[in-house]
PDB file of C-alpha atoms in Angstrom:
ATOM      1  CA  UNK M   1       0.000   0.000   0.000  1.00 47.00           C
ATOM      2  CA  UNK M   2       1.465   3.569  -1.080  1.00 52.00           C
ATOM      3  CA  UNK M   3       1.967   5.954   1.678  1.00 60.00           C
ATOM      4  CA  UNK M   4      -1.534   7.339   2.214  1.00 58.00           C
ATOM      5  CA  UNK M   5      -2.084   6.254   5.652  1.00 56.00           C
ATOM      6  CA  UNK M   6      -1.510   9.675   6.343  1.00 72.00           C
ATOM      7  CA  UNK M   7      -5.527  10.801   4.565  1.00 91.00           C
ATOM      8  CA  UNK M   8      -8.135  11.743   6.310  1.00 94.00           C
ATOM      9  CA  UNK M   9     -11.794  12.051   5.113  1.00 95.00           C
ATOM     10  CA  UNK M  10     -12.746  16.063   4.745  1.00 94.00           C
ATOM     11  CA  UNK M  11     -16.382  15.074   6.261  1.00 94.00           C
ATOM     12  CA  UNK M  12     -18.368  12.997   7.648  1.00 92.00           C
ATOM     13  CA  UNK M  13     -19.915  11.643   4.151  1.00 93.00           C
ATOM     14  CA  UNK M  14     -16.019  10.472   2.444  1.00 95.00           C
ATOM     15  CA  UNK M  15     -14.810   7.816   4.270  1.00 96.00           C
ATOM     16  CA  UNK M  16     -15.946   5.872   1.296  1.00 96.00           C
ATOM     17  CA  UNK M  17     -14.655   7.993  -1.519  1.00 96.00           C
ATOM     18  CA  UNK M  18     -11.437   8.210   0.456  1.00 96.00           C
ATOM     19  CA  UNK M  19     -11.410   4.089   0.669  1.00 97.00           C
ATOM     20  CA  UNK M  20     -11.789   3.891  -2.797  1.00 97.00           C
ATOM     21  CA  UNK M  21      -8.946   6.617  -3.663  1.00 96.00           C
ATOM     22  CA  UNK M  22      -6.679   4.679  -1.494  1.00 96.00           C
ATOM     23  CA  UNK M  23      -7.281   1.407  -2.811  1.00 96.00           C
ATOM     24  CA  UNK M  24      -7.291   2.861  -6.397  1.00 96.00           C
ATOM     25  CA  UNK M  25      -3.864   4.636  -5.386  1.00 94.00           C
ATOM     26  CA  UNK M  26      -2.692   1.307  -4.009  1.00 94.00           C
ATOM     27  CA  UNK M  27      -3.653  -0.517  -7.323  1.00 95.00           C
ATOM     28  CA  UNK M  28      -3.193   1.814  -9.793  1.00 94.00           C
ATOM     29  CA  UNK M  29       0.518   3.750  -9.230  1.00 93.00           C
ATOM     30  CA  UNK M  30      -0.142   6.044 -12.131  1.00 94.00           C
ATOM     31  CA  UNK M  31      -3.810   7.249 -10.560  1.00 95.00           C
ATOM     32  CA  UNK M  32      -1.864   7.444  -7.307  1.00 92.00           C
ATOM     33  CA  UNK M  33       0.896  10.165  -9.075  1.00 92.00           C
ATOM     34  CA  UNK M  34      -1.923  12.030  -9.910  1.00 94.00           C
ATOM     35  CA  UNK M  35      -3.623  12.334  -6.856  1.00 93.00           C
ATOM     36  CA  UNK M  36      -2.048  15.607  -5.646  1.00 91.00           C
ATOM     37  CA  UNK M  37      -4.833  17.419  -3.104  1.00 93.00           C
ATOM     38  CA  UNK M  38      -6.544  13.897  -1.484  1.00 92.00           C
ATOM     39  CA  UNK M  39      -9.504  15.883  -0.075  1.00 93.00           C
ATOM     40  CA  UNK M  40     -10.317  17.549  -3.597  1.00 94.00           C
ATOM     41  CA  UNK M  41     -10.188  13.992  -4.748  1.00 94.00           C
ATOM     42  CA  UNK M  42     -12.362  12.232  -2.041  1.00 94.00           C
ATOM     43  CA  UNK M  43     -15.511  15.230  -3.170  1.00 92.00           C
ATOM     44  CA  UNK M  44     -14.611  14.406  -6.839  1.00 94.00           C
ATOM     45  CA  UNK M  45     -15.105  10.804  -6.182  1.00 94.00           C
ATOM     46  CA  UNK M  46     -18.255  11.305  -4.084  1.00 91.00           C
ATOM     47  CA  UNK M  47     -20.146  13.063  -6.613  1.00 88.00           C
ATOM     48  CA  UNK M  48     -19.185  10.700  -9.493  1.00 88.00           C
ATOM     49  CA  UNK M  49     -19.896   7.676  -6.736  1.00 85.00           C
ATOM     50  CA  UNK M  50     -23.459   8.918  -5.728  1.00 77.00           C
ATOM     51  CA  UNK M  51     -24.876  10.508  -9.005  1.00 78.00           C
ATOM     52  CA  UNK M  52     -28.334   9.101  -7.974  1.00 77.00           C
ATOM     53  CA  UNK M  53     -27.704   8.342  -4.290  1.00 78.00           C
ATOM     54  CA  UNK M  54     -27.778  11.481  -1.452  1.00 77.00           C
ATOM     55  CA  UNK M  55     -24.342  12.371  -0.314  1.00 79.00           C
ATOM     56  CA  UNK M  56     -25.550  12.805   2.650  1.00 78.00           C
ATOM     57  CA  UNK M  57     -26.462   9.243   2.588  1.00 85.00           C
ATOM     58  CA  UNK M  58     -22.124   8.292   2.428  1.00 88.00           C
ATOM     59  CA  UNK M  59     -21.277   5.958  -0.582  1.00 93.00           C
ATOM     60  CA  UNK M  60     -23.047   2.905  -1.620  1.00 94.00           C
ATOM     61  CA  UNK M  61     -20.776  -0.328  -2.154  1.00 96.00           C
ATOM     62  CA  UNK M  62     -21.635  -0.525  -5.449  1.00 95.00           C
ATOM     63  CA  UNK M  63     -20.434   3.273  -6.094  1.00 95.00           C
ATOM     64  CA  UNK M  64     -17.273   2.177  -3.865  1.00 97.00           C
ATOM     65  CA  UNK M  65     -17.103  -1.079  -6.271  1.00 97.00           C
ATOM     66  CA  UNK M  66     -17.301   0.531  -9.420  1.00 95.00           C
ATOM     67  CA  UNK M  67     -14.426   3.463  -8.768  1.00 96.00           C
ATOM     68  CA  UNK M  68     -12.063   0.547  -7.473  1.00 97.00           C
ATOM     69  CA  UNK M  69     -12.693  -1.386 -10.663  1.00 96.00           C
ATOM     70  CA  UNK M  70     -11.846   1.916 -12.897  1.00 95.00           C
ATOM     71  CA  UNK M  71      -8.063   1.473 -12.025  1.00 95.00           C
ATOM     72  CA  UNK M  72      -8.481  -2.705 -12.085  1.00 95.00           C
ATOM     73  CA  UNK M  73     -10.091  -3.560 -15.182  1.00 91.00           C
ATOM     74  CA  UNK M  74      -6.730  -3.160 -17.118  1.00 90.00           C
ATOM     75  CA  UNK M  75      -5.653  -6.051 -14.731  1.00 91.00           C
ATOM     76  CA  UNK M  76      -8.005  -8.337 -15.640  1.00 93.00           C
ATOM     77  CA  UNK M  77      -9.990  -7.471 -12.197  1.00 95.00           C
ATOM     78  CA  UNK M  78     -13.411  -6.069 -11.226  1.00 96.00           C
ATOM     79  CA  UNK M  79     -14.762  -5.371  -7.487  1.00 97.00           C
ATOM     80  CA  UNK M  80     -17.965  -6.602  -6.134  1.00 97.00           C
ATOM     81  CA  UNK M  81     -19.377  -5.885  -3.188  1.00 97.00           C
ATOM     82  CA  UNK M  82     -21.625  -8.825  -0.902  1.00 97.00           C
ATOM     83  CA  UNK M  83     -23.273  -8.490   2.402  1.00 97.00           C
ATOM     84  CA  UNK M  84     -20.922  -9.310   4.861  1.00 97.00           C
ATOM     85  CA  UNK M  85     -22.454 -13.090   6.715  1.00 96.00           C
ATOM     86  CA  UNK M  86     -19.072 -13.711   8.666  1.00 95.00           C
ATOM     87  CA  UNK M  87     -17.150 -15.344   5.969  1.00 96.00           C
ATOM     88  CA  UNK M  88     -13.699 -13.116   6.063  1.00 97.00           C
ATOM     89  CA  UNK M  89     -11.867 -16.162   3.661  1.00 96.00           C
ATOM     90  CA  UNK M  90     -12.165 -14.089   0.571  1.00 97.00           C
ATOM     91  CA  UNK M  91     -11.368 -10.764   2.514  1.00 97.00           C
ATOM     92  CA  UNK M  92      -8.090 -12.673   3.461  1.00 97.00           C
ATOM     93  CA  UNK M  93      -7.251 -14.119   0.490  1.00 97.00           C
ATOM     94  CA  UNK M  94      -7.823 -11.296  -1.581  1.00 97.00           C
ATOM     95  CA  UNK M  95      -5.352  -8.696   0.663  1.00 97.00           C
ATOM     96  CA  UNK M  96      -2.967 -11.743   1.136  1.00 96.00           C
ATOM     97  CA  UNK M  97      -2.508 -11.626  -2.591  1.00 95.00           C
ATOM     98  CA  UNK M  98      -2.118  -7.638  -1.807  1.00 95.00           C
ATOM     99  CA  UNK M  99      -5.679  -6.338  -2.751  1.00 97.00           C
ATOM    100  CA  UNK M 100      -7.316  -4.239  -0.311  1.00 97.00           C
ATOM    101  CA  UNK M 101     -10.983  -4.829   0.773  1.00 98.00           C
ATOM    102  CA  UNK M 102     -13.103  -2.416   1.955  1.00 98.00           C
ATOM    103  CA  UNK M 103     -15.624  -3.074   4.617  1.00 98.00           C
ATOM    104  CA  UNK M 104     -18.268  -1.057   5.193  1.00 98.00           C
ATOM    105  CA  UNK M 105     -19.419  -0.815   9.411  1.00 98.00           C
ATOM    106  CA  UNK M 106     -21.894   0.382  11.278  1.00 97.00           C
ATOM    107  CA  UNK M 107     -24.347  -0.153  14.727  1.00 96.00           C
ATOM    108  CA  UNK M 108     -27.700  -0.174  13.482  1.00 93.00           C
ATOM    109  CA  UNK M 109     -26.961   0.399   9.879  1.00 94.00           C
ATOM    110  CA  UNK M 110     -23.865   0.936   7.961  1.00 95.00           C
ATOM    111  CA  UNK M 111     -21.958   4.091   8.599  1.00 95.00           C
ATOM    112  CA  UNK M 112     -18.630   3.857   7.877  1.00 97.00           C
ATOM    113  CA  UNK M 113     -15.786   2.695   5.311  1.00 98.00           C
ATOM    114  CA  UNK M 114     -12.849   1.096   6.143  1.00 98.00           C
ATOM    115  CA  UNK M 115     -10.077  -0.689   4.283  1.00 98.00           C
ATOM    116  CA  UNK M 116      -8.398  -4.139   4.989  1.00 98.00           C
ATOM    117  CA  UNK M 117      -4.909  -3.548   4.164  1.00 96.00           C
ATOM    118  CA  UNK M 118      -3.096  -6.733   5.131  1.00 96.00           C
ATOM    119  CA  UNK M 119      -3.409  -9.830   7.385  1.00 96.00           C
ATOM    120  CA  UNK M 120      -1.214 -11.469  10.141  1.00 95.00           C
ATOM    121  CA  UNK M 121      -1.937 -14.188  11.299  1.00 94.00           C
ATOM    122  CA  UNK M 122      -5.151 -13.639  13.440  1.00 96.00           C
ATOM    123  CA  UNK M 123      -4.979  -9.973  12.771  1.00 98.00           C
ATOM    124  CA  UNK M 124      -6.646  -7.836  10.154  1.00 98.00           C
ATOM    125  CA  UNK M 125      -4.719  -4.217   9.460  1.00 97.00           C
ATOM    126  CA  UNK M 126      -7.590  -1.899   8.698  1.00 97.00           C
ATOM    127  CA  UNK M 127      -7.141   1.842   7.206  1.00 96.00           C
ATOM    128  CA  UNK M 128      -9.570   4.436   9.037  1.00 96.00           C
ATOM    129  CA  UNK M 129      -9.792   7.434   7.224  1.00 96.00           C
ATOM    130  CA  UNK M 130     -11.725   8.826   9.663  1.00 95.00           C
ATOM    131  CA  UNK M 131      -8.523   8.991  12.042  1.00 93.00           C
ATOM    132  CA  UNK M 132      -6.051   8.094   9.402  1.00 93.00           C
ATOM    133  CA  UNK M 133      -4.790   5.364  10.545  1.00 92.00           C
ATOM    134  CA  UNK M 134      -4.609   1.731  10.203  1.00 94.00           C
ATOM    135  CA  UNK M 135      -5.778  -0.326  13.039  1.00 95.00           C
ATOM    136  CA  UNK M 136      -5.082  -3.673  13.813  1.00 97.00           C
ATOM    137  CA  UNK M 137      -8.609  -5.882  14.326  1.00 97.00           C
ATOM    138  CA  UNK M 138      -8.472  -9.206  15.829  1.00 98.00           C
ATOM    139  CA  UNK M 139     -10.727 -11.723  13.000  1.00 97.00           C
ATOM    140  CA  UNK M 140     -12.347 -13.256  15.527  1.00 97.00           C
ATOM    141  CA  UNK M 141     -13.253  -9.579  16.407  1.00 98.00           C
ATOM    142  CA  UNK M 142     -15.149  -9.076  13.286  1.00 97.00           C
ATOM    143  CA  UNK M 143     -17.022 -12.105  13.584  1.00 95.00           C
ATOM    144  CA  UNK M 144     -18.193 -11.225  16.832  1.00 96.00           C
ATOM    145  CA  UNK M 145     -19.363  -7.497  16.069  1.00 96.00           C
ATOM    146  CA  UNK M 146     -16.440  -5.728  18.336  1.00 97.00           C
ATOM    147  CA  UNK M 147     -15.136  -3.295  15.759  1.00 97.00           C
ATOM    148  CA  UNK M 148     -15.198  -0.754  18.366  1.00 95.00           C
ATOM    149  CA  UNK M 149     -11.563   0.598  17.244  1.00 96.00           C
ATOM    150  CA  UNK M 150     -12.951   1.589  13.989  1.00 97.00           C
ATOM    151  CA  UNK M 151     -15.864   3.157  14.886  1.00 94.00           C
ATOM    152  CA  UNK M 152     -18.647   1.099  14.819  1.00 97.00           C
ATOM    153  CA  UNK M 153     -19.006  -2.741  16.079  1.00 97.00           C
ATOM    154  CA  UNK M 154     -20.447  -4.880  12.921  1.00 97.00           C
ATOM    155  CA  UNK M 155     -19.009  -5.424   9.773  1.00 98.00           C
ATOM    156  CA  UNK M 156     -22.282  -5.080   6.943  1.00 98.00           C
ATOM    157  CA  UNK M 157     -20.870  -5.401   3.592  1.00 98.00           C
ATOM    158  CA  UNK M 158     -17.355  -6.115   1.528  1.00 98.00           C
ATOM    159  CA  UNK M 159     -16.205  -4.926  -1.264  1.00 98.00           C
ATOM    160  CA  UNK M 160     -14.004  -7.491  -3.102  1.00 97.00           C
ATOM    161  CA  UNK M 161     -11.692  -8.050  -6.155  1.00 97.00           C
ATOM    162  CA  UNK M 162     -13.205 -10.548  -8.772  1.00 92.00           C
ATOM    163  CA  UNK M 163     -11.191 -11.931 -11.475  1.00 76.00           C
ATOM    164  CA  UNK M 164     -12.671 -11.340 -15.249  1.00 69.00           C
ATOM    165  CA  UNK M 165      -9.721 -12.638 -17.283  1.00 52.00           C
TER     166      UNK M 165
END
């Protein structure tokens, strides 16, 4: 992952636009180059995310989905996104292999974006744009809804690379 642990979302509505410029960055060195003022980016990436969903609202997966894939279709890869039933095998895989996931969180309902970075052993390393960090989650914490470090405690939906080759 390029250095961008230092983001931060501008507002409360970017976390997701800022997941998806960080995995893009991450993926896709050349969009990364370009990427010069991150929080001009993250409200670039919002309104081209949400064209028929609220802002106010935060980022759908699919919106988060389809800016990921922009920078991963060269390689032969599209994200999807699924509701999140407690199966983290993909997630794993996927950032074993050095593709980031992002999760989306919540109490109630989903809230927030975060993105799985990496994976050791029984430890997931999260990016939080909201502090701009990343944040190392037990997996057994995810299963058992106490995401508390990130935010919110359940995990509602991934987005995750998909092979189109």
């Amino acid at each position: 992952m390029p250095d961008y642990a230092y983001v931060r979302q501008t507002d409360g509505f970017t976390c997701g636009p800022t997941v998806a410029m960080v995995a893009a960055a991450a993926l896709d060195p050349q969009y990364g180059a370009t990427v010069t003022d991150p929080a001009t980016e993250q409200h670039r990436i919002h309104a081209a995310a949400n064209r028929l969903w609220p802002r106010k609202l935060g980022t759908t997966p699919w919106g988060v989905a389809a800016f990921i894939s922009r920078h991963t279709a060269p390689l032969g890869v599209r994200y999807g996104w699924r509701l999140f039933r407690g199966d983290l095998g993909p997630a794993i895989a996927a950032v074993e292999c050095d593709w980031p996931v992002a999760m989306l969180i919540g109490k109630g309902v989903p809230r927030h974006w975060v993105l799985i970075v990496g994976h050791d052993g029984d430890d997931l390393h999260c990016f939080n744009p909201a502090r701009g960090v990343v944040t190392t989650i037990p997996v057994a914490d995810v299963r058992a809804r106490r995401l508390e470090p990130l935010g919110f405690p359940r995990a509602f939906a991934l987005v995750l690379p998909r092979r189109v080759v």
